[in-house]
Short mmCIF file of C-alpha atoms in Angstrom, two decimals:
data_model
loop_
_atom_site.label_atom_id
_atom_site.label_comp_id
_atom_site.label_asym_id
_atom_site.label_seq_id
_atom_site.Cartn_x
_atom_site.Cartn_y
_atom_site.Cartn_z
CA MET A 1 0.00 0.00 0.00
CA THR A 2 1.19 3.48 -0.82
CA LYS A 3 2.14 5.54 2.22
CA ILE A 4 0.71 8.92 1.11
CA SER A 5 -2.10 9.71 -1.32
CA ILE A 6 -2.01 13.26 -2.70
CA ILE A 7 -5.34 14.53 -4.00
CA ILE A 8 -5.34 17.36 -6.55
CA PRO A 9 -8.69 18.86 -7.59
CA ALA A 10 -8.08 20.65 -10.88
CA TYR A 11 -10.33 23.09 -12.72
CA ASN A 12 -8.94 25.16 -15.60
CA ALA A 13 -5.43 24.78 -14.23
CA GLU A 14 -3.45 24.36 -17.45
CA LYS A 15 -1.17 27.30 -16.58
CA THR A 16 -0.18 26.07 -13.11
CA ILE A 17 -0.62 22.29 -12.91
CA ILE A 18 2.88 21.42 -14.18
CA GLU A 19 4.54 23.66 -11.59
CA THR A 20 2.36 22.09 -8.91
CA TRP A 21 3.28 18.60 -10.16
CA GLU A 22 6.98 19.49 -10.10
CA SER A 23 6.72 20.55 -6.46
CA ILE A 24 5.49 17.01 -5.74
CA GLN A 25 8.24 15.39 -7.81
CA ASN A 26 10.80 17.42 -5.85
CA GLN A 27 9.66 16.00 -2.51
CA THR A 28 12.36 14.35 -0.41
CA TYR A 29 9.82 11.65 0.51
CA TYR A 30 9.02 9.36 -2.42
CA ASP A 31 6.37 6.80 -1.40
CA TRP A 32 3.32 8.58 -2.72
CA GLU A 33 0.61 8.46 -5.33
CA VAL A 34 -1.15 11.43 -6.92
CA ILE A 35 -4.85 11.35 -7.68
CA ALA A 36 -5.65 14.26 -9.99
CA VAL A 37 -9.35 14.92 -10.47
CA ASP A 38 -10.16 17.08 -13.48
CA ASP A 39 -13.36 18.85 -12.49
CA GLY A 40 -14.82 19.47 -15.94
CA SER A 41 -12.13 21.89 -17.08
CA THR A 42 -12.86 23.87 -20.24
CA ASP A 43 -9.18 24.52 -20.99
CA ASN A 44 -6.36 22.02 -21.61
CA THR A 45 -5.93 20.86 -18.01
CA LEU A 46 -6.78 17.24 -18.83
CA THR A 47 -4.50 17.21 -21.87
CA VAL A 48 -1.61 18.60 -19.83
CA LEU A 49 -2.12 16.02 -17.09
CA LYS A 50 -2.06 13.21 -19.63
CA THR A 51 1.37 14.33 -20.87
CA ILE A 52 2.90 13.46 -17.48
CA ASP A 53 4.63 10.09 -17.66
CA ASP A 54 4.74 8.78 -14.10
CA PRO A 55 3.01 5.58 -12.90
CA ARG A 56 2.33 7.22 -9.52
CA LEU A 57 -0.10 9.64 -11.19
CA LYS A 58 -3.73 8.62 -11.63
CA VAL A 59 -5.94 10.99 -13.62
CA PHE A 60 -9.73 11.04 -13.42
CA SER A 61 -12.13 13.34 -15.24
CA TYR A 62 -15.72 14.22 -14.35
CA PRO A 63 -18.27 16.90 -15.26
CA ASN A 64 -17.83 20.07 -13.22
CA ALA A 65 -19.20 19.68 -9.69
CA GLY A 66 -17.00 21.95 -7.57
CA VAL A 67 -13.84 21.55 -5.54
CA SER A 68 -15.43 19.71 -2.61
CA ILE A 69 -16.90 16.95 -4.75
CA ALA A 70 -13.64 16.73 -6.71
CA ARG A 71 -11.77 16.17 -3.44
CA ASN A 72 -14.35 13.60 -2.36
CA ARG A 73 -13.91 11.75 -5.64
CA GLY A 74 -10.18 11.74 -5.02
CA LEU A 75 -10.70 10.39 -1.51
CA ALA A 76 -12.71 7.49 -2.95
CA GLU A 77 -9.69 6.48 -5.08
CA ALA A 78 -6.99 7.00 -2.43
CA THR A 79 -5.09 3.95 -1.17
CA GLY A 80 -2.56 5.60 1.15
CA ASP A 81 -2.16 5.39 4.91
CA TYR A 82 -2.09 9.20 4.92
CA ILE A 83 -3.90 11.76 2.77
CA ALA A 84 -2.56 15.12 1.56
CA PHE A 85 -4.51 17.72 -0.39
CA LEU A 86 -2.89 20.06 -2.90
CA ASP A 87 -4.78 22.59 -5.01
CA ALA A 88 -3.71 22.72 -8.64
CA ASP A 89 -2.11 26.17 -8.35
CA ASP A 90 -0.32 25.80 -5.01
CA LEU A 91 3.18 24.54 -4.22
CA TRP A 92 5.09 22.71 -1.48
CA THR A 93 8.66 23.05 -0.31
CA PRO A 94 10.64 19.84 -0.98
CA ASP A 95 10.59 18.64 2.66
CA LYS A 96 6.87 19.17 3.25
CA LEU A 97 5.72 15.56 3.12
CA GLU A 98 8.81 14.16 4.86
CA LEU A 99 8.57 16.43 7.88
CA GLN A 100 4.80 16.25 8.25
CA LEU A 101 4.89 12.45 8.05
CA ALA A 102 7.65 12.34 10.66
CA ALA A 103 5.57 14.56 12.95
CA LEU A 104 2.58 12.23 12.70
CA GLU A 105 4.62 9.07 13.17
CA SER A 106 6.26 10.61 16.25
CA ASN A 107 2.79 11.45 17.63
CA PRO A 108 0.61 8.43 16.79
CA GLN A 109 -2.35 9.81 18.73
CA ALA A 110 -2.52 12.81 16.36
CA GLY A 111 -4.63 12.80 13.22
CA VAL A 112 -3.37 15.91 11.41
CA ALA A 113 0.00 17.56 10.77
CA TYR A 114 0.17 21.11 9.42
CA SER A 115 2.79 23.72 8.55
CA TRP A 116 3.06 27.47 8.12
CA VAL A 117 2.09 29.17 4.87
CA ILE A 118 3.69 31.57 2.41
CA PHE A 119 1.28 33.70 0.37
CA PHE A 120 2.29 34.64 -3.18
CA ASN A 121 0.54 36.27 -6.11
CA SER A 122 -0.11 34.79 -9.53
CA GLU A 123 3.10 36.19 -11.01
CA ARG A 124 5.19 35.06 -8.00
CA ASN A 125 6.82 38.48 -7.80
CA THR A 126 5.70 39.04 -4.20
CA GLN A 127 5.73 36.65 -1.27
CA ALA A 128 4.53 37.13 2.28
CA PRO A 129 5.01 34.60 5.09
CA GLY A 130 1.84 33.94 7.04
CA HIS A 131 1.63 34.43 10.79
CA PRO A 132 3.46 31.54 12.52
CA HIS A 133 0.80 30.09 14.85
CA ASP A 134 1.96 27.38 17.27
CA PHE A 135 -1.28 25.56 18.11
CA GLU A 136 -0.99 21.84 18.81
CA GLY A 137 -3.01 19.13 20.54
CA ASN A 138 -6.62 20.22 20.96
CA VAL A 139 -6.69 23.05 18.43
CA TYR A 140 -10.48 23.12 18.05
CA PRO A 141 -11.12 26.33 20.03
CA ALA A 142 -8.28 28.14 18.25
CA LEU A 143 -9.51 26.90 14.88
CA LEU A 144 -13.01 28.16 15.65
CA LEU A 145 -11.57 31.67 15.87
CA ASN A 146 -9.89 31.57 12.46
CA ASN A 147 -8.60 29.13 9.87
CA PHE A 148 -4.92 29.24 10.79
CA LEU A 149 -4.17 26.46 8.28
CA ALA A 150 -5.14 29.16 5.75
CA ASN A 151 -5.87 27.02 2.66
CA GLY A 152 -6.70 23.61 1.23
CA SER A 153 -3.11 22.55 0.51
CA ASN A 154 -1.72 22.44 4.03
CA PRO A 155 -2.40 19.31 6.11
CA LEU A 156 -1.33 15.69 6.05
CA VAL A 157 -4.11 13.58 7.56
CA SER A 158 -4.07 9.98 8.76
CA ARG A 159 -6.50 7.63 7.04
CA LYS A 160 -8.21 6.89 10.37
CA ALA A 161 -8.88 10.59 10.85
CA VAL A 162 -10.20 10.97 7.30
CA GLU A 163 -12.53 8.02 7.72
CA SER A 164 -13.84 9.39 11.03
CA VAL A 165 -15.14 12.66 9.56
CA GLY A 166 -16.32 11.64 6.09
CA ASP A 167 -16.38 13.83 3.01
CA PHE A 168 -15.95 17.54 2.34
CA ASP A 169 -19.23 19.45 2.52
CA PRO A 170 -20.06 20.94 -0.92
CA THR A 171 -22.55 23.39 0.60
CA PHE A 172 -19.93 26.12 1.00
CA PRO A 173 -17.12 25.68 -1.55
CA HIS A 174 -15.20 28.78 -0.44
CA CYS A 175 -14.68 27.49 3.10
CA ALA A 176 -15.16 23.72 2.87
CA ASP A 177 -11.53 23.23 3.90
CA TRP A 178 -12.06 25.18 7.15
CA ASP A 179 -15.20 23.16 7.88
CA TYR A 180 -13.27 19.95 7.22
CA TYR A 181 -10.41 20.96 9.50
CA LEU A 182 -12.87 21.87 12.26
CA ARG A 183 -14.51 18.45 12.04
CA LEU A 184 -11.08 16.85 12.25
CA ALA A 185 -10.06 19.07 15.18
CA ALA A 186 -13.20 18.13 17.11
CA GLN A 187 -11.95 14.53 17.22
CA TRP A 188 -8.17 14.50 16.69
CA PRO A 189 -5.09 16.26 18.06
CA PHE A 190 -3.03 18.29 15.59
CA VAL A 191 0.77 18.50 15.38
CA LEU A 192 2.78 21.36 13.90
CA VAL A 193 5.81 21.38 11.66
CA PRO A 194 7.14 24.87 12.53
CA GLN A 195 8.32 25.76 9.05
CA HIS A 196 6.87 27.68 6.10
CA GLN A 197 6.24 24.76 3.73
CA VAL A 198 3.02 25.59 1.85
CA LEU A 199 3.01 28.20 -0.91
CA TYR A 200 -0.54 29.47 -1.37
CA ARG A 201 -1.21 31.26 -4.64
CA GLN A 202 -3.55 34.23 -4.45
CA SER A 203 -5.23 35.34 -7.65
CA VAL A 204 -6.97 38.70 -7.73
CA GLY A 205 -9.48 38.07 -10.49
CA SER A 206 -12.85 39.64 -9.67
CA MET A 207 -12.46 39.11 -5.95
CA THR A 208 -14.66 41.97 -4.78
CA SER A 209 -17.64 40.47 -6.61
CA LYS A 210 -17.21 37.26 -4.58
CA ILE A 211 -16.80 38.66 -1.09
CA GLU A 212 -20.51 38.77 -0.26
CA SER A 213 -20.91 35.13 -1.31
CA ILE A 214 -17.84 34.11 0.68
CA GLU A 215 -19.13 35.99 3.73
CA HIS A 216 -22.48 34.20 3.49
CA GLN A 217 -20.78 30.82 3.24
CA LEU A 218 -18.48 31.54 6.18
CA LEU A 219 -21.40 32.62 8.36
CA THR A 220 -23.42 29.54 7.35
CA MET A 221 -20.50 27.22 8.05
CA LEU A 222 -19.81 28.71 11.49
CA GLU A 223 -23.50 28.52 12.38
CA LYS A 224 -23.34 24.80 11.56
CA GLN A 225 -20.31 24.40 13.83
CA PHE A 226 -21.81 26.21 16.80
CA THR A 227 -25.21 24.58 16.37
CA THR A 228 -24.24 20.96 15.80
CA ILE A 229 -20.60 20.36 16.75
CA ALA A 230 -19.07 22.88 19.18
CA PRO A 231 -19.51 21.80 22.82
CA GLU A 232 -21.11 24.09 25.35
CA GLU A 233 -17.83 25.37 26.76
CA TYR A 234 -16.92 26.84 23.36
CA GLN A 235 -20.20 28.64 22.65
CA ARG A 236 -18.76 31.80 24.25
CA LEU A 237 -16.32 32.00 21.33
CA LYS A 238 -19.04 32.64 18.77
CA PRO A 239 -18.91 36.49 18.80
CA GLN A 240 -15.13 36.40 18.36
CA SER A 241 -15.44 33.85 15.55
CA LEU A 242 -17.97 36.04 13.75
CA ALA A 243 -15.76 39.08 14.32
CA TRP A 244 -12.90 37.32 12.54
CA ILE A 245 -15.14 36.75 9.50
CA TYR A 246 -15.92 40.45 9.30
CA GLU A 247 -12.23 41.29 9.76
CA TYR A 248 -11.45 38.93 6.89
CA CYS A 249 -14.05 40.64 4.68
CA THR A 250 -12.59 44.01 5.63
CA GLN A 251 -9.16 42.85 4.55
CA GLN A 252 -10.50 41.51 1.24
CA TYR A 253 -12.23 44.79 0.37
CA LEU A 254 -9.11 46.76 1.28
CA GLU A 255 -6.79 44.51 -0.70
CA TYR A 256 -8.84 43.99 -3.83
CA GLY A 257 -11.27 46.90 -3.89
CA SER A 258 -10.58 50.21 -5.58
CA SER A 259 -13.80 52.22 -5.40
CA ARG A 260 -15.28 54.36 -2.66
CA GLN A 261 -18.07 51.81 -2.41
CA ASP A 262 -15.54 49.07 -1.65
CA ILE A 263 -13.92 51.20 1.06
CA GLU A 264 -17.32 51.93 2.58
CA ARG A 265 -18.04 48.20 2.66
CA ALA A 266 -14.69 47.66 4.38
CA ARG A 267 -15.65 50.28 6.98
CA GLN A 268 -18.99 48.58 7.60
CA LYS A 269 -17.39 45.15 8.02
CA LEU A 270 -14.75 46.43 10.42
CA ALA A 271 -17.44 48.20 12.47
CA GLN A 272 -19.39 44.92 12.68
CA ALA A 273 -16.25 43.13 13.85
CA ILE A 274 -15.57 45.73 16.57
CA ARG A 275 -19.17 45.59 17.81
CA LEU A 276 -18.96 41.82 18.13
CA HIS A 277 -15.54 41.73 19.81
CA PRO A 278 -14.23 45.19 20.83
CA PRO A 279 -10.75 43.95 21.94
CA ILE A 280 -9.78 43.36 18.31
CA ILE A 281 -9.07 47.05 17.94
CA PHE A 282 -6.10 46.55 20.27
CA ASP A 283 -4.53 43.54 18.56
CA GLU A 284 -2.03 43.74 15.72
CA TYR A 285 -4.41 42.58 12.99
CA GLY A 286 -7.23 44.89 14.05
CA ARG A 287 -4.92 47.91 14.22
CA SER A 288 -3.46 47.13 10.81
CA LEU A 289 -6.95 46.94 9.31
CA LEU A 290 -7.87 50.27 10.87
CA ARG A 291 -4.69 51.89 9.54
CA GLY A 292 -5.34 50.42 6.11
CA LEU A 293 -8.93 51.64 6.14
CA ILE A 294 -7.91 55.20 7.03
CA LYS A 295 -5.21 55.19 4.34
CA ARG A 296 -7.56 53.88 1.65
CA TRP A 297 -10.30 56.33 2.70
CA VAL A 298 -7.90 59.25 2.31
CA LEU A 299 -6.76 57.99 -1.10
CA THR A 300 -10.28 57.48 -2.43
CA ARG A 301 -11.42 60.78 -0.95
CA PHE A 302 -8.74 62.98 -2.43
CA SER A 303 -7.16 61.16 -5.38
CA PRO A 304 -8.61 62.35 -8.71
CA ARG A 305 -7.63 59.04 -10.28
CA ILE A 306 -10.02 57.01 -8.14
CA LYS A 307 -13.63 57.52 -9.05
CA PRO A 308 -16.71 56.45 -7.10
CA SER A 309 -18.28 53.27 -8.46
CA ILE A 310 -21.64 53.60 -10.16
#
């Protein structure tokens, strides 16, 4: 049996899939299989995948159904003792699998190993290391407050842990990974590899048009957690969890928005966050959002190049 199954959901990834594949080939740990699930791509993703000559790669193609169902289809084909997920535009450092596997084998009671993240843009001309959290063991309360794994390409999960929580929930595709990690954290200890090993690609696209949908999905997912999964002692965390969602939306509007309307939405989201959890205005993230909001408000107010949206 293969030690690690790597599941890659791929939709219109012809421009990035080879680089992602190469980051797997460059791993210092070699006992793996890759299950690539083409999710009804309309570009040449499937053709590109079929040019790869490696018996460890298995390629499947289905009509488009979304990233969660693509991951679930990959899970159904996986044979490994451990499962890793890698989105078709993200990358790993060469020692990612080796060190995460070692962490799990050194802590057999744990179900999940994770690492720190580096954020980079589509052109890879800017990189920003994510905040180095150090949560281990029972990480469920910390994970309720924000998704510190940050993306769908981070963890290595034991097969027993995967089988205990079932499939990804396709109800909220933009945050199904966070929901999945929360379900894992409710049952299994996590271990940390304290290194930046996951390179998460951020693509601007038409992000501002998606923020309202993402916000709705995040709120729905957290309501599910607090209603059906979170024990009583963690219910007090709900306002802070909701505040983080509004902080996240603030950050998205500030980063990707350009109109006065976008800046006003950022202001509204930050105000909601502060009402829910006033101490955020004193932490580093809250202060940085406030500074960013003031700066963007001044720019949109007085720069003749930035026009109000219609």
